[in-house]
Amino acid sequence: MRPLAGLPDAWFWSPVPGLDFAAALSEDGRSLLQVNARDTYDEGLVVALLTAARENSAGLLADGVLLGTLPDFRYLDRGFEVIAVARPGVHRYHEVQQPELQQVTWAVFPGYGCEFAAPGRYHSIEDARESFRRFLSPADLTRQPVPFLRVWYDNTVTQGGTTAPEGILAAPATLYREIRLLEGAPGSVVRFENFRGQVWQVTWDEQYAWTLRTGASPAPSRSLGLAELLSFAEETLHA
């Protein structure tokens, strides 16, 4: 372990080649802000992340926030847009070997605005943990965005579907696959929610049709071809 250059009360360590860690104390000295990197360590980026996270730690570490973000983050020519912070329990960095340290450690990583829903849209700590573990790849400091996506679907032909009222968190490929499978499956439906909380519903009626819902009130539906529908879905997940 060595001091992290350019940032006081901060340290770097690497237990094995390609697996790198850096951490800094929060502004009040009561929490540890930690960045993990797997084969992608960039000390300039890491120092920028930890510096901004420390300066804004009072807001980022607010009670009850499972996955918090600090907007308007930029570093050189990287495309990252936000700094993200995951609370203990969402991440499990020290859960097994150092449980006491786990309780005061917050995972810090760069991200994109489309990857994070408003805090209230994560239904439980398990929900936020699923997003963190499966889709956000916090230790990949060169990754591309994987937008927040919640999906509900029921297909009368494949017999596949979701059962939980809150739907499932999914990768965009899952949404695109289920939309394609609607063809020739009358009575089937796919509903999806983006990071802004906007919800669309897609059904099959000889042509693809999407319906924008605001609360429980559906707007008039539009018939779309498959290519146009998939393009629309992709745009709504990122924009």
PDB file of C-alpha atoms in Angstrom:
ATOM      1  CA  MET A   1       0.000   0.000   0.000  1.00  0.00           C
ATOM      2  CA  ARG A   2       1.236   3.499  -0.806  1.00  0.00           C
ATOM      3  CA  PRO A   3      -0.151   7.031  -0.529  1.00  0.00           C
ATOM      4  CA  LEU A   4      -2.177   8.098  -3.541  1.00  0.00           C
ATOM      5  CA  ALA A   5      -0.296  10.909  -5.252  1.00  0.00           C
ATOM      6  CA  GLY A   6      -2.097  14.239  -5.341  1.00  0.00           C
ATOM      7  CA  LEU A   7      -4.699  13.430  -2.705  1.00  0.00           C
ATOM      8  CA  PRO A   8      -4.135  13.488   1.070  1.00  0.00           C
ATOM      9  CA  ASP A   9      -5.592  10.735   3.251  1.00  0.00           C
ATOM     10  CA  ALA A  10      -5.818   8.439   0.242  1.00  0.00           C
ATOM     11  CA  TRP A  11      -4.081   5.153  -0.619  1.00  0.00           C
ATOM     12  CA  PHE A  12      -3.413   2.736  -3.483  1.00  0.00           C
ATOM     13  CA  TRP A  13      -2.846  -1.018  -3.242  1.00  0.00           C
ATOM     14  CA  SER A  14      -2.792  -3.955  -5.636  1.00  0.00           C
ATOM     15  CA  PRO A  15      -2.960  -7.516  -4.262  1.00  0.00           C
ATOM     16  CA  VAL A  16      -2.356  -9.097  -7.696  1.00  0.00           C
ATOM     17  CA  PRO A  17      -1.405  -7.680 -11.107  1.00  0.00           C
ATOM     18  CA  GLY A  18      -4.412  -6.219 -12.890  1.00  0.00           C
ATOM     19  CA  LEU A  19      -6.523  -5.828  -9.752  1.00  0.00           C
ATOM     20  CA  ASP A  20      -6.056  -2.331  -8.347  1.00  0.00           C
ATOM     21  CA  PHE A  21      -7.705  -0.461  -5.489  1.00  0.00           C
ATOM     22  CA  ALA A  22      -7.653   3.140  -4.335  1.00  0.00           C
ATOM     23  CA  ALA A  23      -9.487   4.723  -1.443  1.00  0.00           C
ATOM     24  CA  ALA A  24      -9.789   8.052   0.342  1.00  0.00           C
ATOM     25  CA  LEU A  25     -11.406   9.236   3.525  1.00  0.00           C
ATOM     26  CA  SER A  26     -14.634  11.198   3.182  1.00  0.00           C
ATOM     27  CA  GLU A  27     -14.648  14.885   4.069  1.00  0.00           C
ATOM     28  CA  ASP A  28     -15.713  14.167   7.661  1.00  0.00           C
ATOM     29  CA  GLY A  29     -13.243  11.280   7.983  1.00  0.00           C
ATOM     30  CA  ARG A  30     -15.973   8.815   8.963  1.00  0.00           C
ATOM     31  CA  SER A  31     -16.321   6.897   5.691  1.00  0.00           C
ATOM     32  CA  LEU A  32     -14.018   5.339   3.126  1.00  0.00           C
ATOM     33  CA  LEU A  33     -14.535   6.049  -0.571  1.00  0.00           C
ATOM     34  CA  GLN A  34     -13.142   3.207  -2.674  1.00  0.00           C
ATOM     35  CA  VAL A  35     -12.502   2.736  -6.407  1.00  0.00           C
ATOM     36  CA  ASN A  36     -11.808  -0.750  -7.773  1.00  0.00           C
ATOM     37  CA  ALA A  37     -10.240  -1.367 -11.180  1.00  0.00           C
ATOM     38  CA  ARG A  38      -9.700  -4.598 -13.072  1.00  0.00           C
ATOM     39  CA  ASP A  39      -7.101  -4.239 -15.847  1.00  0.00           C
ATOM     40  CA  THR A  40      -8.188  -0.615 -16.400  1.00  0.00           C
ATOM     41  CA  TYR A  41      -6.500   1.414 -13.661  1.00  0.00           C
ATOM     42  CA  ASP A  42      -5.917   5.074 -14.551  1.00  0.00           C
ATOM     43  CA  GLU A  43      -4.551   7.024 -11.610  1.00  0.00           C
ATOM     44  CA  GLY A  44      -5.504  10.409 -13.031  1.00  0.00           C
ATOM     45  CA  LEU A  45      -9.126   9.300 -13.429  1.00  0.00           C
ATOM     46  CA  VAL A  46      -9.157   7.672 -10.004  1.00  0.00           C
ATOM     47  CA  VAL A  47      -7.797  10.783  -8.275  1.00  0.00           C
ATOM     48  CA  ALA A  48     -10.400  12.915 -10.079  1.00  0.00           C
ATOM     49  CA  LEU A  49     -13.171  10.553  -8.950  1.00  0.00           C
ATOM     50  CA  LEU A  50     -12.079  10.435  -5.333  1.00  0.00           C
ATOM     51  CA  THR A  51     -11.431  14.178  -5.135  1.00  0.00           C
ATOM     52  CA  ALA A  52     -14.912  15.054  -6.408  1.00  0.00           C
ATOM     53  CA  ALA A  53     -16.558  12.348  -4.302  1.00  0.00           C
ATOM     54  CA  ARG A  54     -14.814  13.631  -1.175  1.00  0.00           C
ATOM     55  CA  GLU A  55     -15.775  17.260  -1.874  1.00  0.00           C
ATOM     56  CA  ASN A  56     -19.397  16.212  -2.292  1.00  0.00           C
ATOM     57  CA  SER A  57     -19.478  13.377   0.223  1.00  0.00           C
ATOM     58  CA  ALA A  58     -22.047  15.006   2.506  1.00  0.00           C
ATOM     59  CA  GLY A  59     -24.664  14.763  -0.239  1.00  0.00           C
ATOM     60  CA  LEU A  60     -23.475  11.575  -1.913  1.00  0.00           C
ATOM     61  CA  LEU A  61     -23.488   9.567   1.319  1.00  0.00           C
ATOM     62  CA  ALA A  62     -26.963  10.670   2.387  1.00  0.00           C
ATOM     63  CA  ASP A  63     -28.917   8.192   4.489  1.00  0.00           C
ATOM     64  CA  GLY A  64     -31.183   5.914   2.510  1.00  0.00           C
ATOM     65  CA  VAL A  65     -29.682   6.486  -0.937  1.00  0.00           C
ATOM     66  CA  LEU A  66     -28.734   3.114  -2.407  1.00  0.00           C
ATOM     67  CA  LEU A  67     -27.120   4.315  -5.638  1.00  0.00           C
ATOM     68  CA  GLY A  68     -26.342   8.028  -5.710  1.00  0.00           C
ATOM     69  CA  THR A  69     -24.826  10.121  -8.474  1.00  0.00           C
ATOM     70  CA  LEU A  70     -22.991  13.396  -8.848  1.00  0.00           C
ATOM     71  CA  PRO A  71     -23.742  14.905 -12.280  1.00  0.00           C
ATOM     72  CA  ASP A  72     -21.523  16.862 -14.662  1.00  0.00           C
ATOM     73  CA  PHE A  73     -18.389  14.784 -14.190  1.00  0.00           C
ATOM     74  CA  ARG A  74     -15.848  15.018 -16.996  1.00  0.00           C
ATOM     75  CA  TYR A  75     -12.319  13.673 -17.304  1.00  0.00           C
ATOM     76  CA  LEU A  76     -10.199  14.350 -20.382  1.00  0.00           C
ATOM     77  CA  ASP A  77     -11.787  12.705 -23.433  1.00  0.00           C
ATOM     78  CA  ARG A  78     -13.570   9.959 -21.496  1.00  0.00           C
ATOM     79  CA  GLY A  79     -17.307   9.857 -22.106  1.00  0.00           C
ATOM     80  CA  PHE A  80     -18.293   9.495 -18.448  1.00  0.00           C
ATOM     81  CA  GLU A  81     -20.997  11.902 -17.244  1.00  0.00           C
ATOM     82  CA  VAL A  82     -21.499  11.192 -13.531  1.00  0.00           C
ATOM     83  CA  ILE A  83     -19.755   9.919 -10.449  1.00  0.00           C
ATOM     84  CA  ALA A  84     -21.708   7.092  -8.879  1.00  0.00           C
ATOM     85  CA  VAL A  85     -21.622   5.910  -5.286  1.00  0.00           C
ATOM     86  CA  ALA A  86     -23.010   2.621  -3.945  1.00  0.00           C
ATOM     87  CA  ARG A  87     -23.666   2.244  -0.239  1.00  0.00           C
ATOM     88  CA  PRO A  88     -22.605  -0.742   1.907  1.00  0.00           C
ATOM     89  CA  GLY A  89     -24.882  -3.676   1.131  1.00  0.00           C
ATOM     90  CA  VAL A  90     -25.239  -2.658  -2.501  1.00  0.00           C
ATOM     91  CA  HIS A  91     -21.528  -3.390  -2.893  1.00  0.00           C
ATOM     92  CA  ARG A  92     -19.832  -6.193  -0.979  1.00  0.00           C
ATOM     93  CA  TYR A  93     -16.192  -5.140  -1.249  1.00  0.00           C
ATOM     94  CA  HIS A  94     -15.184  -6.069   2.313  1.00  0.00           C
ATOM     95  CA  GLU A  95     -18.202  -8.072   3.448  1.00  0.00           C
ATOM     96  CA  VAL A  96     -16.410 -11.373   4.006  1.00  0.00           C
ATOM     97  CA  GLN A  97     -12.883 -10.493   5.083  1.00  0.00           C
ATOM     98  CA  GLN A  98     -13.412  -7.166   6.878  1.00  0.00           C
ATOM     99  CA  PRO A  99     -17.090  -6.750   7.825  1.00  0.00           C
ATOM    100  CA  GLU A 100     -16.412  -3.745  10.065  1.00  0.00           C
ATOM    101  CA  LEU A 101     -14.674  -1.923   7.216  1.00  0.00           C
ATOM    102  CA  GLN A 102     -17.525  -2.935   4.908  1.00  0.00           C
ATOM    103  CA  GLN A 103     -19.996  -0.923   6.971  1.00  0.00           C
ATOM    104  CA  VAL A 104     -18.161   2.363   6.368  1.00  0.00           C
ATOM    105  CA  THR A 105     -16.990   1.810   2.773  1.00  0.00           C
ATOM    106  CA  TRP A 106     -18.748   3.323  -0.237  1.00  0.00           C
ATOM    107  CA  ALA A 107     -18.005   2.150  -3.769  1.00  0.00           C
ATOM    108  CA  VAL A 108     -17.115   5.012  -6.125  1.00  0.00           C
ATOM    109  CA  PHE A 109     -17.053   4.614  -9.902  1.00  0.00           C
ATOM    110  CA  PRO A 110     -17.643   6.645 -13.076  1.00  0.00           C
ATOM    111  CA  GLY A 111     -20.849   6.269 -15.036  1.00  0.00           C
ATOM    112  CA  TYR A 112     -23.364   7.627 -17.490  1.00  0.00           C
ATOM    113  CA  GLY A 113     -26.588   9.461 -16.713  1.00  0.00           C
ATOM    114  CA  CYS A 114     -28.801   6.881 -18.439  1.00  0.00           C
ATOM    115  CA  GLU A 115     -27.563   4.110 -16.120  1.00  0.00           C
ATOM    116  CA  PHE A 116     -29.163   5.424 -12.929  1.00  0.00           C
ATOM    117  CA  ALA A 117     -32.819   5.852 -12.064  1.00  0.00           C
ATOM    118  CA  ALA A 118     -34.066   8.242  -9.410  1.00  0.00           C
ATOM    119  CA  PRO A 119     -33.309   6.793  -5.948  1.00  0.00           C
ATOM    120  CA  GLY A 120     -36.943   5.881  -5.285  1.00  0.00           C
ATOM    121  CA  ARG A 121     -37.108   3.685  -8.372  1.00  0.00           C
ATOM    122  CA  TYR A 122     -34.882   1.049  -6.775  1.00  0.00           C
ATOM    123  CA  HIS A 123     -37.412  -1.034  -4.862  1.00  0.00           C
ATOM    124  CA  SER A 124     -34.990  -2.571  -2.366  1.00  0.00           C
ATOM    125  CA  ILE A 125     -31.326  -2.943  -1.563  1.00  0.00           C
ATOM    126  CA  GLU A 126     -31.419  -6.236  -3.495  1.00  0.00           C
ATOM    127  CA  ASP A 127     -32.778  -4.362  -6.516  1.00  0.00           C
ATOM    128  CA  ALA A 128     -29.942  -1.837  -6.403  1.00  0.00           C
ATOM    129  CA  ARG A 129     -27.411  -4.623  -5.795  1.00  0.00           C
ATOM    130  CA  GLU A 130     -28.651  -6.425  -8.911  1.00  0.00           C
ATOM    131  CA  SER A 131     -28.107  -3.301 -10.992  1.00  0.00           C
ATOM    132  CA  PHE A 132     -24.644  -2.738  -9.498  1.00  0.00           C
ATOM    133  CA  ARG A 133     -23.485  -6.340  -9.841  1.00  0.00           C
ATOM    134  CA  ARG A 134     -24.928  -7.366 -13.206  1.00  0.00           C
ATOM    135  CA  PHE A 135     -24.965  -4.227 -15.314  1.00  0.00           C
ATOM    136  CA  LEU A 136     -22.757  -1.404 -14.052  1.00  0.00           C
ATOM    137  CA  SER A 137     -19.338  -3.162 -14.079  1.00  0.00           C
ATOM    138  CA  PRO A 138     -17.841  -0.634 -11.622  1.00  0.00           C
ATOM    139  CA  ALA A 139     -14.318  -2.090 -11.879  1.00  0.00           C
ATOM    140  CA  ASP A 140     -14.165  -1.498 -15.643  1.00  0.00           C
ATOM    141  CA  LEU A 141     -12.963   2.095 -15.949  1.00  0.00           C
ATOM    142  CA  THR A 142     -13.194   1.984 -19.758  1.00  0.00           C
ATOM    143  CA  ARG A 143     -16.738   0.622 -20.097  1.00  0.00           C
ATOM    144  CA  GLN A 144     -19.553   1.851 -22.293  1.00  0.00           C
ATOM    145  CA  PRO A 145     -23.022   2.709 -20.887  1.00  0.00           C
ATOM    146  CA  VAL A 146     -25.519   0.005 -19.969  1.00  0.00           C
ATOM    147  CA  PRO A 147     -28.754   1.969 -19.502  1.00  0.00           C
ATOM    148  CA  PHE A 148     -31.141   1.407 -16.615  1.00  0.00           C
ATOM    149  CA  LEU A 149     -33.982  -0.759 -17.877  1.00  0.00           C
ATOM    150  CA  ARG A 150     -36.915  -2.364 -16.110  1.00  0.00           C
ATOM    151  CA  VAL A 151     -38.992  -4.825 -18.110  1.00  0.00           C
ATOM    152  CA  TRP A 152     -42.306  -6.609 -17.774  1.00  0.00           C
ATOM    153  CA  TYR A 153     -43.368  -9.101 -20.448  1.00  0.00           C
ATOM    154  CA  ASP A 154     -45.798 -11.927 -21.124  1.00  0.00           C
ATOM    155  CA  ASN A 155     -45.649 -13.993 -24.309  1.00  0.00           C
ATOM    156  CA  THR A 156     -48.531 -16.306 -25.202  1.00  0.00           C
ATOM    157  CA  VAL A 157     -46.420 -18.372 -27.614  1.00  0.00           C
ATOM    158  CA  THR A 158     -43.104 -18.837 -25.800  1.00  0.00           C
ATOM    159  CA  GLN A 159     -44.879 -18.918 -22.413  1.00  0.00           C
ATOM    160  CA  GLY A 160     -42.073 -16.726 -21.099  1.00  0.00           C
ATOM    161  CA  GLY A 161     -42.782 -13.801 -18.851  1.00  0.00           C
ATOM    162  CA  THR A 162     -42.127 -11.908 -15.659  1.00  0.00           C
ATOM    163  CA  THR A 163     -44.074 -12.575 -12.478  1.00  0.00           C
ATOM    164  CA  ALA A 164     -42.905  -9.898 -10.044  1.00  0.00           C
ATOM    165  CA  PRO A 165     -45.120  -6.795  -9.969  1.00  0.00           C
ATOM    166  CA  GLU A 166     -41.995  -4.603 -10.072  1.00  0.00           C
ATOM    167  CA  GLY A 167     -40.725  -6.359 -13.222  1.00  0.00           C
ATOM    168  CA  ILE A 168     -37.069  -7.227 -13.691  1.00  0.00           C
ATOM    169  CA  LEU A 169     -33.906  -5.257 -14.314  1.00  0.00           C
ATOM    170  CA  ALA A 170     -32.557  -6.308 -17.677  1.00  0.00           C
ATOM    171  CA  ALA A 171     -30.002  -5.585 -20.363  1.00  0.00           C
ATOM    172  CA  PRO A 172     -31.270  -3.906 -23.551  1.00  0.00           C
ATOM    173  CA  ALA A 173     -30.691  -7.154 -25.466  1.00  0.00           C
ATOM    174  CA  THR A 174     -33.445  -8.763 -23.376  1.00  0.00           C
ATOM    175  CA  LEU A 175     -35.901  -6.022 -24.335  1.00  0.00           C
ATOM    176  CA  TYR A 176     -35.047  -6.240 -28.025  1.00  0.00           C
ATOM    177  CA  ARG A 177     -35.405 -10.023 -27.980  1.00  0.00           C
ATOM    178  CA  GLU A 178     -38.814  -9.919 -26.314  1.00  0.00           C
ATOM    179  CA  ILE A 179     -40.056  -7.252 -28.727  1.00  0.00           C
ATOM    180  CA  ARG A 180     -39.052  -9.456 -31.678  1.00  0.00           C
ATOM    181  CA  LEU A 181     -40.813 -12.436 -30.114  1.00  0.00           C
ATOM    182  CA  LEU A 182     -44.119 -10.525 -30.086  1.00  0.00           C
ATOM    183  CA  GLU A 183     -44.556 -11.157 -33.801  1.00  0.00           C
ATOM    184  CA  GLY A 184     -47.270 -13.764 -34.322  1.00  0.00           C
ATOM    185  CA  ALA A 185     -48.069 -13.846 -30.607  1.00  0.00           C
ATOM    186  CA  PRO A 186     -51.448 -12.080 -30.163  1.00  0.00           C
ATOM    187  CA  GLY A 187     -52.312 -11.171 -26.605  1.00  0.00           C
ATOM    188  CA  SER A 188     -48.641 -10.794 -25.690  1.00  0.00           C
ATOM    189  CA  VAL A 189     -47.194  -7.626 -24.232  1.00  0.00           C
ATOM    190  CA  VAL A 190     -43.832  -6.052 -23.419  1.00  0.00           C
ATOM    191  CA  ARG A 191     -43.611  -3.056 -21.107  1.00  0.00           C
ATOM    192  CA  PHE A 192     -40.393  -1.219 -20.319  1.00  0.00           C
ATOM    193  CA  GLU A 193     -39.231   1.668 -18.156  1.00  0.00           C
ATOM    194  CA  ASN A 194     -36.174   3.856 -18.727  1.00  0.00           C
ATOM    195  CA  PHE A 195     -34.001   5.773 -16.272  1.00  0.00           C
ATOM    196  CA  ARG A 196     -36.354   8.762 -16.366  1.00  0.00           C
ATOM    197  CA  GLY A 197     -39.284   6.640 -15.182  1.00  0.00           C
ATOM    198  CA  GLN A 198     -40.993   6.808 -18.582  1.00  0.00           C
ATOM    199  CA  VAL A 199     -42.923   3.671 -19.461  1.00  0.00           C
ATOM    200  CA  TRP A 200     -43.885   2.256 -22.854  1.00  0.00           C
ATOM    201  CA  GLN A 201     -45.973  -0.752 -23.751  1.00  0.00           C
ATOM    202  CA  VAL A 202     -45.579  -2.780 -26.930  1.00  0.00           C
ATOM    203  CA  THR A 203     -48.132  -5.220 -28.341  1.00  0.00           C
ATOM    204  CA  TRP A 204     -48.505  -7.141 -31.606  1.00  0.00           C
ATOM    205  CA  ASP A 205     -51.482  -6.536 -33.899  1.00  0.00           C
ATOM    206  CA  GLU A 206     -50.173  -7.494 -37.341  1.00  0.00           C
ATOM    207  CA  GLN A 207     -47.826  -4.535 -36.923  1.00  0.00           C
ATOM    208  CA  TYR A 208     -45.793  -3.451 -33.936  1.00  0.00           C
ATOM    209  CA  ALA A 209     -47.473  -0.759 -31.872  1.00  0.00           C
ATOM    210  CA  TRP A 210     -46.118   1.150 -28.891  1.00  0.00           C
ATOM    211  CA  THR A 211     -48.135   2.995 -26.297  1.00  0.00           C
ATOM    212  CA  LEU A 212     -46.704   5.642 -23.997  1.00  0.00           C
ATOM    213  CA  ARG A 213     -48.223   5.469 -20.532  1.00  0.00           C
ATOM    214  CA  THR A 214     -48.304   8.261 -18.002  1.00  0.00           C
ATOM    215  CA  GLY A 215     -49.393   6.661 -14.768  1.00  0.00           C
ATOM    216  CA  ALA A 216     -52.375   4.493 -15.633  1.00  0.00           C
ATOM    217  CA  SER A 217     -53.543   6.573 -18.596  1.00  0.00           C
ATOM    218  CA  PRO A 218     -52.405   5.296 -22.010  1.00  0.00           C
ATOM    219  CA  ALA A 219     -51.776   7.744 -24.806  1.00  0.00           C
ATOM    220  CA  PRO A 220     -52.959   6.916 -28.346  1.00  0.00           C
ATOM    221  CA  SER A 221     -50.941   4.056 -29.813  1.00  0.00           C
ATOM    222  CA  ARG A 222     -48.786   4.203 -32.925  1.00  0.00           C
ATOM    223  CA  SER A 223     -48.059   1.391 -35.342  1.00  0.00           C
ATOM    224  CA  LEU A 224     -44.372   0.971 -36.146  1.00  0.00           C
ATOM    225  CA  GLY A 225     -42.225  -1.381 -38.182  1.00  0.00           C
ATOM    226  CA  LEU A 226     -39.736  -3.513 -36.277  1.00  0.00           C
ATOM    227  CA  ALA A 227     -36.641  -1.506 -37.240  1.00  0.00           C
ATOM    228  CA  GLU A 228     -38.290   1.785 -36.282  1.00  0.00           C
ATOM    229  CA  LEU A 229     -39.569   0.344 -33.012  1.00  0.00           C
ATOM    230  CA  LEU A 230     -36.162  -1.028 -31.991  1.00  0.00           C
ATOM    231  CA  SER A 231     -34.536   2.290 -32.873  1.00  0.00           C
ATOM    232  CA  PHE A 232     -37.126   4.111 -30.769  1.00  0.00           C
ATOM    233  CA  ALA A 233     -36.535   1.774 -27.817  1.00  0.00           C
ATOM    234  CA  GLU A 234     -32.761   2.241 -27.998  1.00  0.00           C
ATOM    235  CA  GLU A 235     -33.112   6.025 -28.135  1.00  0.00           C
ATOM    236  CA  THR A 236     -35.437   6.181 -25.130  1.00  0.00           C
ATOM    237  CA  LEU A 237     -33.003   4.107 -23.046  1.00  0.00           C
ATOM    238  CA  HIS A 238     -30.100   6.479 -23.680  1.00  0.00           C
ATOM    239  CA  ALA A 239     -31.697   9.920 -24.050  1.00  0.00           C
TER     240      ALA A 239
END
